[in-house]
PDB file of C-alpha atoms and ligand atoms in Angstrom:
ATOM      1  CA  UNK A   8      -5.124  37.544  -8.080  1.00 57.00           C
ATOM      2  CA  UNK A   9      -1.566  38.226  -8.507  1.00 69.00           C
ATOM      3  CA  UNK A  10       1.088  38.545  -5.804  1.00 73.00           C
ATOM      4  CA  UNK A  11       2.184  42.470  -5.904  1.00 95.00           C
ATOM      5  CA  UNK A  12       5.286  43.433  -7.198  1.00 97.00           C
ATOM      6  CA  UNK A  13       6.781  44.827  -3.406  1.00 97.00           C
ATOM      7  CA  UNK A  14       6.110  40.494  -2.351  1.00 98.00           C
ATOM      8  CA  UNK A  15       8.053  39.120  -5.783  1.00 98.00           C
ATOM      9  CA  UNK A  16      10.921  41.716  -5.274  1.00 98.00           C
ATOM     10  CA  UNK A  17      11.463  40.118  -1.524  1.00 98.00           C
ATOM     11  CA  UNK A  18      10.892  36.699  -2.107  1.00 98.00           C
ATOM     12  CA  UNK A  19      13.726  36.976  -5.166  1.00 98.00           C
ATOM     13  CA  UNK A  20      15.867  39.040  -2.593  1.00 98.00           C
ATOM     14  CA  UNK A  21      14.679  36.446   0.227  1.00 98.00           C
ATOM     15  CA  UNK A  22      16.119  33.116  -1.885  1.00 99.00           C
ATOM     16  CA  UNK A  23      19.020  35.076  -3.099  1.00 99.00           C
ATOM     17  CA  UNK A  24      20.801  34.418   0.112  1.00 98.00           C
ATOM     18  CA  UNK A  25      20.416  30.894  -0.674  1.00 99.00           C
ATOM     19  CA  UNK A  26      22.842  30.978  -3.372  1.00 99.00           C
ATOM     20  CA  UNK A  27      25.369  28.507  -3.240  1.00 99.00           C
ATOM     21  CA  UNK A  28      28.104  30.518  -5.404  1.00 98.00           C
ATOM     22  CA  UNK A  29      31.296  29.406  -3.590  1.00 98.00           C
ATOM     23  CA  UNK A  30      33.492  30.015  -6.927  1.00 98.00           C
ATOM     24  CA  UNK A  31      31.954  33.030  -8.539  1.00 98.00           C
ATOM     25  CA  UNK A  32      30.355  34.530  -5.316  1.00 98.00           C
ATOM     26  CA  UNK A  33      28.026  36.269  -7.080  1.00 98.00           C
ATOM     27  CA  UNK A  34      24.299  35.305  -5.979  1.00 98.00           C
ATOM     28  CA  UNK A  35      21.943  35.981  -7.797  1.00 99.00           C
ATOM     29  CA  UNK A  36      17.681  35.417  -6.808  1.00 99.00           C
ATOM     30  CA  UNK A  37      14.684  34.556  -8.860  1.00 99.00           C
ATOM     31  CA  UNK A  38      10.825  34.983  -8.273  1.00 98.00           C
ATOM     32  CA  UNK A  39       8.725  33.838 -11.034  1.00 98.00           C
ATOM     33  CA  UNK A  40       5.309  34.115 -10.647  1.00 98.00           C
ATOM     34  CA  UNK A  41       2.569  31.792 -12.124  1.00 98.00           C
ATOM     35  CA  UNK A  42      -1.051  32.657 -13.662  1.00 97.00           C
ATOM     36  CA  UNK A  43      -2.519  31.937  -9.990  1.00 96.00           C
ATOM     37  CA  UNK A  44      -0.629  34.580  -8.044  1.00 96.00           C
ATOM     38  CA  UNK A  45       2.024  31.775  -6.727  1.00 98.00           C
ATOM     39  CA  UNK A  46       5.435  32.630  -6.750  1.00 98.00           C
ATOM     40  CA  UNK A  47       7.962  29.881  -7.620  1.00 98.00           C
ATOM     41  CA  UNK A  48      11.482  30.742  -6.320  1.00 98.00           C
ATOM     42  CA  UNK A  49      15.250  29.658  -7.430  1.00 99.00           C
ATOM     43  CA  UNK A  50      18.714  30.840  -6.531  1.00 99.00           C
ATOM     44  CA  UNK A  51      22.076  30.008  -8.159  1.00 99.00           C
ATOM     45  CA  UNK A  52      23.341  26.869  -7.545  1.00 98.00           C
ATOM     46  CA  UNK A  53      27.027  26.304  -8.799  1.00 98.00           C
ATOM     47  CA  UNK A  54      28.987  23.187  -8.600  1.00 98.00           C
ATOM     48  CA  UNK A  55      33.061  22.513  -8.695  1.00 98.00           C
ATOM     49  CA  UNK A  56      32.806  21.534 -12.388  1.00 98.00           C
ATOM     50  CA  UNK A  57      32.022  24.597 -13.290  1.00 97.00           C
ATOM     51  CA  UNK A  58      30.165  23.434 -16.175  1.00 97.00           C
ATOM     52  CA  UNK A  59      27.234  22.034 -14.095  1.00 98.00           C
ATOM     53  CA  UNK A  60      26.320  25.292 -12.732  1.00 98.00           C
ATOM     54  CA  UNK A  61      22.146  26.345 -12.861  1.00 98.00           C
ATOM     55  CA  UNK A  62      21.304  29.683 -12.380  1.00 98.00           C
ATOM     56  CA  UNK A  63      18.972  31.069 -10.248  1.00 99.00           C
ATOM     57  CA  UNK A  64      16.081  31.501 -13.237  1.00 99.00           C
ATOM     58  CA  UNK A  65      16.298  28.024 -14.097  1.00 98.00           C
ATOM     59  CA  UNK A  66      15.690  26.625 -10.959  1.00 99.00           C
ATOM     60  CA  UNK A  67      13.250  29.269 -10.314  1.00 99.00           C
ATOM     61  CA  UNK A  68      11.328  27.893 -13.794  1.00 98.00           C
ATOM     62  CA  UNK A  69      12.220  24.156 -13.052  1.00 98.00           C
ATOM     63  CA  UNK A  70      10.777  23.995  -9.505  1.00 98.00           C
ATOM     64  CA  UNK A  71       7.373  25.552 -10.620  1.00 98.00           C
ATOM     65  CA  UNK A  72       7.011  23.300 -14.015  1.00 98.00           C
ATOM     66  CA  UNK A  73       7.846  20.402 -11.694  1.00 98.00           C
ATOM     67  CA  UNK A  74       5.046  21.645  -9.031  1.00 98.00           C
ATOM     68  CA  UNK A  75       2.527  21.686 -11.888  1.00 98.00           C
ATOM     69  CA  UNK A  76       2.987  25.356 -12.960  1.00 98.00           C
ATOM     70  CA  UNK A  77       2.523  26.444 -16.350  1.00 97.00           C
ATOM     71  CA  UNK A  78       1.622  29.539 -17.204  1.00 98.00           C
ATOM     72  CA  UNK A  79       3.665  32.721 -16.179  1.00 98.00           C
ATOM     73  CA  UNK A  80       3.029  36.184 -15.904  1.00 98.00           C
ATOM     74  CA  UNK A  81       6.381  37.831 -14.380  1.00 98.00           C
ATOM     75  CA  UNK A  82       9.852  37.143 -13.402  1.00 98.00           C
ATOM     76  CA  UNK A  83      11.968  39.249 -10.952  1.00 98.00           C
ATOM     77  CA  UNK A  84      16.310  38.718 -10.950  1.00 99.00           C
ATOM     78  CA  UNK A  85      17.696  39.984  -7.694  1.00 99.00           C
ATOM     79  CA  UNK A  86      21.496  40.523  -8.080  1.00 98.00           C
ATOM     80  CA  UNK A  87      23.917  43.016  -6.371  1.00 98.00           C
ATOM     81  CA  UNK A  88      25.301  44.427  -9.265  1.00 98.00           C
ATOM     82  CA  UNK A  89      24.985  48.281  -9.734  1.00 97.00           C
ATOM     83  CA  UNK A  90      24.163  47.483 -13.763  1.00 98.00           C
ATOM     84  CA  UNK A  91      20.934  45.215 -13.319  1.00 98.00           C
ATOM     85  CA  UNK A  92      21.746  42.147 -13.885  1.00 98.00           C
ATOM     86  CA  UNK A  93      19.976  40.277 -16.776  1.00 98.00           C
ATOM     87  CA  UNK A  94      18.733  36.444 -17.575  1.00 98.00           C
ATOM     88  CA  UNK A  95      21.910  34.626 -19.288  1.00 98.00           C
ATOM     89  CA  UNK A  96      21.005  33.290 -22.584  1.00 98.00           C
ATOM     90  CA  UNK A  97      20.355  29.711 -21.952  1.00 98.00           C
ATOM     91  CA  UNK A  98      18.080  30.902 -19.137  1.00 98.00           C
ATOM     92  CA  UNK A  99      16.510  32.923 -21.909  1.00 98.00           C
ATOM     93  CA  UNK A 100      15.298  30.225 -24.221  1.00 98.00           C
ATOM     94  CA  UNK A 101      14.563  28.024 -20.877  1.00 98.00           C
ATOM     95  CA  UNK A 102      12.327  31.265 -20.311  1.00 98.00           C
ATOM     96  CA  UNK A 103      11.123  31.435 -23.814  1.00 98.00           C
ATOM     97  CA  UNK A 104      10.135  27.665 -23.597  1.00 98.00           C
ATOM     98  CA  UNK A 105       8.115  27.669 -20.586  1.00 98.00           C
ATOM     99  CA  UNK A 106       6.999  31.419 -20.364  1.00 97.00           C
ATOM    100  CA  UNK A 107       7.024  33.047 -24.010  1.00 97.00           C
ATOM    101  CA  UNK A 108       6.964  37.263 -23.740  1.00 97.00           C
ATOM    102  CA  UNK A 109       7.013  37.131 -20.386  1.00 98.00           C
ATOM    103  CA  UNK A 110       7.803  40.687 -18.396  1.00 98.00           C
ATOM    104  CA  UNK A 111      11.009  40.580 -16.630  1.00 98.00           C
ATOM    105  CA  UNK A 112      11.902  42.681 -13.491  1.00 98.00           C
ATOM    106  CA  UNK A 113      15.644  43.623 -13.043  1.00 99.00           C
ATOM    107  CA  UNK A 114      16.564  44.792  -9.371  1.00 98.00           C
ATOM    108  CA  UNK A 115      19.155  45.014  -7.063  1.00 98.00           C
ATOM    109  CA  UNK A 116      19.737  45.292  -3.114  1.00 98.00           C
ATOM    110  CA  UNK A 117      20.335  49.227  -3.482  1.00 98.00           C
ATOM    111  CA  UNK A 118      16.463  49.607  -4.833  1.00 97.00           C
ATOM    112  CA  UNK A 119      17.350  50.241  -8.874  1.00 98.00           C
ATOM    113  CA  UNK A 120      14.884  48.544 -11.321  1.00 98.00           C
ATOM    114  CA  UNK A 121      13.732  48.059 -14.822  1.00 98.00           C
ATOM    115  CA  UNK A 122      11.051  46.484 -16.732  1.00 98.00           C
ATOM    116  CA  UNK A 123      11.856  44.817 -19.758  1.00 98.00           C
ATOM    117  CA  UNK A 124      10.176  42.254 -22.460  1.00 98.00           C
ATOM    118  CA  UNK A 125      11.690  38.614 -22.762  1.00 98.00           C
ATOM    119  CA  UNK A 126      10.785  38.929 -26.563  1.00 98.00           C
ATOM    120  CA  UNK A 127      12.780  42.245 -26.631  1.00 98.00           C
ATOM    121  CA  UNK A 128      15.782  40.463 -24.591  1.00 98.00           C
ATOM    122  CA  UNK A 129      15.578  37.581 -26.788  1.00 98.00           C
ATOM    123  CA  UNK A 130      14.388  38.288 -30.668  1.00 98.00           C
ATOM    124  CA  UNK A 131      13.749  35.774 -33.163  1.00 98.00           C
ATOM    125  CA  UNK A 132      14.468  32.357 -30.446  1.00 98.00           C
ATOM    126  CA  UNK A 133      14.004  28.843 -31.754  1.00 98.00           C
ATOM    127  CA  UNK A 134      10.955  27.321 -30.398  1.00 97.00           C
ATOM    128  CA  UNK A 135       8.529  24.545 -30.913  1.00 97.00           C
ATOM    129  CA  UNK A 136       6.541  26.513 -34.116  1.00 96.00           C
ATOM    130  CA  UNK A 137       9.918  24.929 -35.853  1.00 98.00           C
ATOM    131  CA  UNK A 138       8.901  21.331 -34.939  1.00 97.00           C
ATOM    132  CA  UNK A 139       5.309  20.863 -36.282  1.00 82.00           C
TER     133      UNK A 139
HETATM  134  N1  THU B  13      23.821  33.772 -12.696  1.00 93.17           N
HETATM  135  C1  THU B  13      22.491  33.600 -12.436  1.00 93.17           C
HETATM  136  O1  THU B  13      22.105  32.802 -11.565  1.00 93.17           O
HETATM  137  N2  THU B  13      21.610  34.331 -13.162  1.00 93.17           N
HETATM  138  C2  THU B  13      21.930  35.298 -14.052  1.00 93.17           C
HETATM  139  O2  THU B  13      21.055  35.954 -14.582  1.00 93.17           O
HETATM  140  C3  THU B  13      23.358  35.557 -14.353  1.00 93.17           C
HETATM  141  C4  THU B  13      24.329  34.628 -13.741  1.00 93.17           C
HETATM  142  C5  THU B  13      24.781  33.034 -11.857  1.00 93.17           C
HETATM  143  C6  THU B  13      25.481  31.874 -12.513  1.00 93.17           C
HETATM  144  C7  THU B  13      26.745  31.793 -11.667  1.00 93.17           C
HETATM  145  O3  THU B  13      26.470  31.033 -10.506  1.00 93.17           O
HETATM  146  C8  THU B  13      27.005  33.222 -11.242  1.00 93.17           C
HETATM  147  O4  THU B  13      25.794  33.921 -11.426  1.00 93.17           O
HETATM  148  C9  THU B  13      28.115  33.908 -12.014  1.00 93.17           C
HETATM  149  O5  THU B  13      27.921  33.776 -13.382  1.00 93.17           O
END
């Protein structure tokens, strides 16, 4: 059974406050939820390079493929932005890669959310059908 949507929305607004965004201070949270109900979570973590930064959906994604995880039915992004913040694109095609249409939840601290598609956020991506 899946976890409901009230449990992803507090663990991504739970691990947000884990960021470490020292530079930009803008934290941003990720739940991401696998096919068994278990939510995987990630935060930003930035770094003095700059360069070397991970987000908080790539983390989010990384932990759970590296706990076994591989199917995915939702992602929530916790930010405190008054325009919902949404997935950068290299954490789209990280998305696309591990999680293919997945539904993605938008929200921020002041209770605002949307619902969108990842193939509507990111039309036409390069993925493995290029490779066989
Ligand atoms: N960031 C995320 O973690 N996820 C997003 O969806 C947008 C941006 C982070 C990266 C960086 O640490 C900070 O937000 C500012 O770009």
């Amino acid at each position: 059974m899946g976890a409901d949507l009230r449990e992803l929305i507090e663990a991504a607004c739970g691990v947000r406050r884990n960021a470490h965004a020292p530079y930009s201070r803008f934290q941003v949270g990720a739940a991401l939820e696998d096919h068994q109900g278990r939510i995987h979570t990630g935060c930003n973590v930035e770094n003095a390079t700059y360069g070397l930064t991970l987000c908080a959906e790539r983390v989010a994604v990384f932990k759970a493929v590296s706990e076994g995880a591989r199917r995915f039915t939702r992602i929530v992004i916790a930010a405190d932005s008054m325009e919902l913040t949404p997935p950068c694109g290299a954490c789209r095609q990280i998305l696309w890669e591990f999680c293919g249409d997945l539904e993605v939840v938008l929200v921020n601290l002041q209770g605002k959310q949307e619902v969108l598609a990842l193939g509507d956020l990111f039309p036409r991506p390069f993925d493995d059908a290029f490779l066989d």
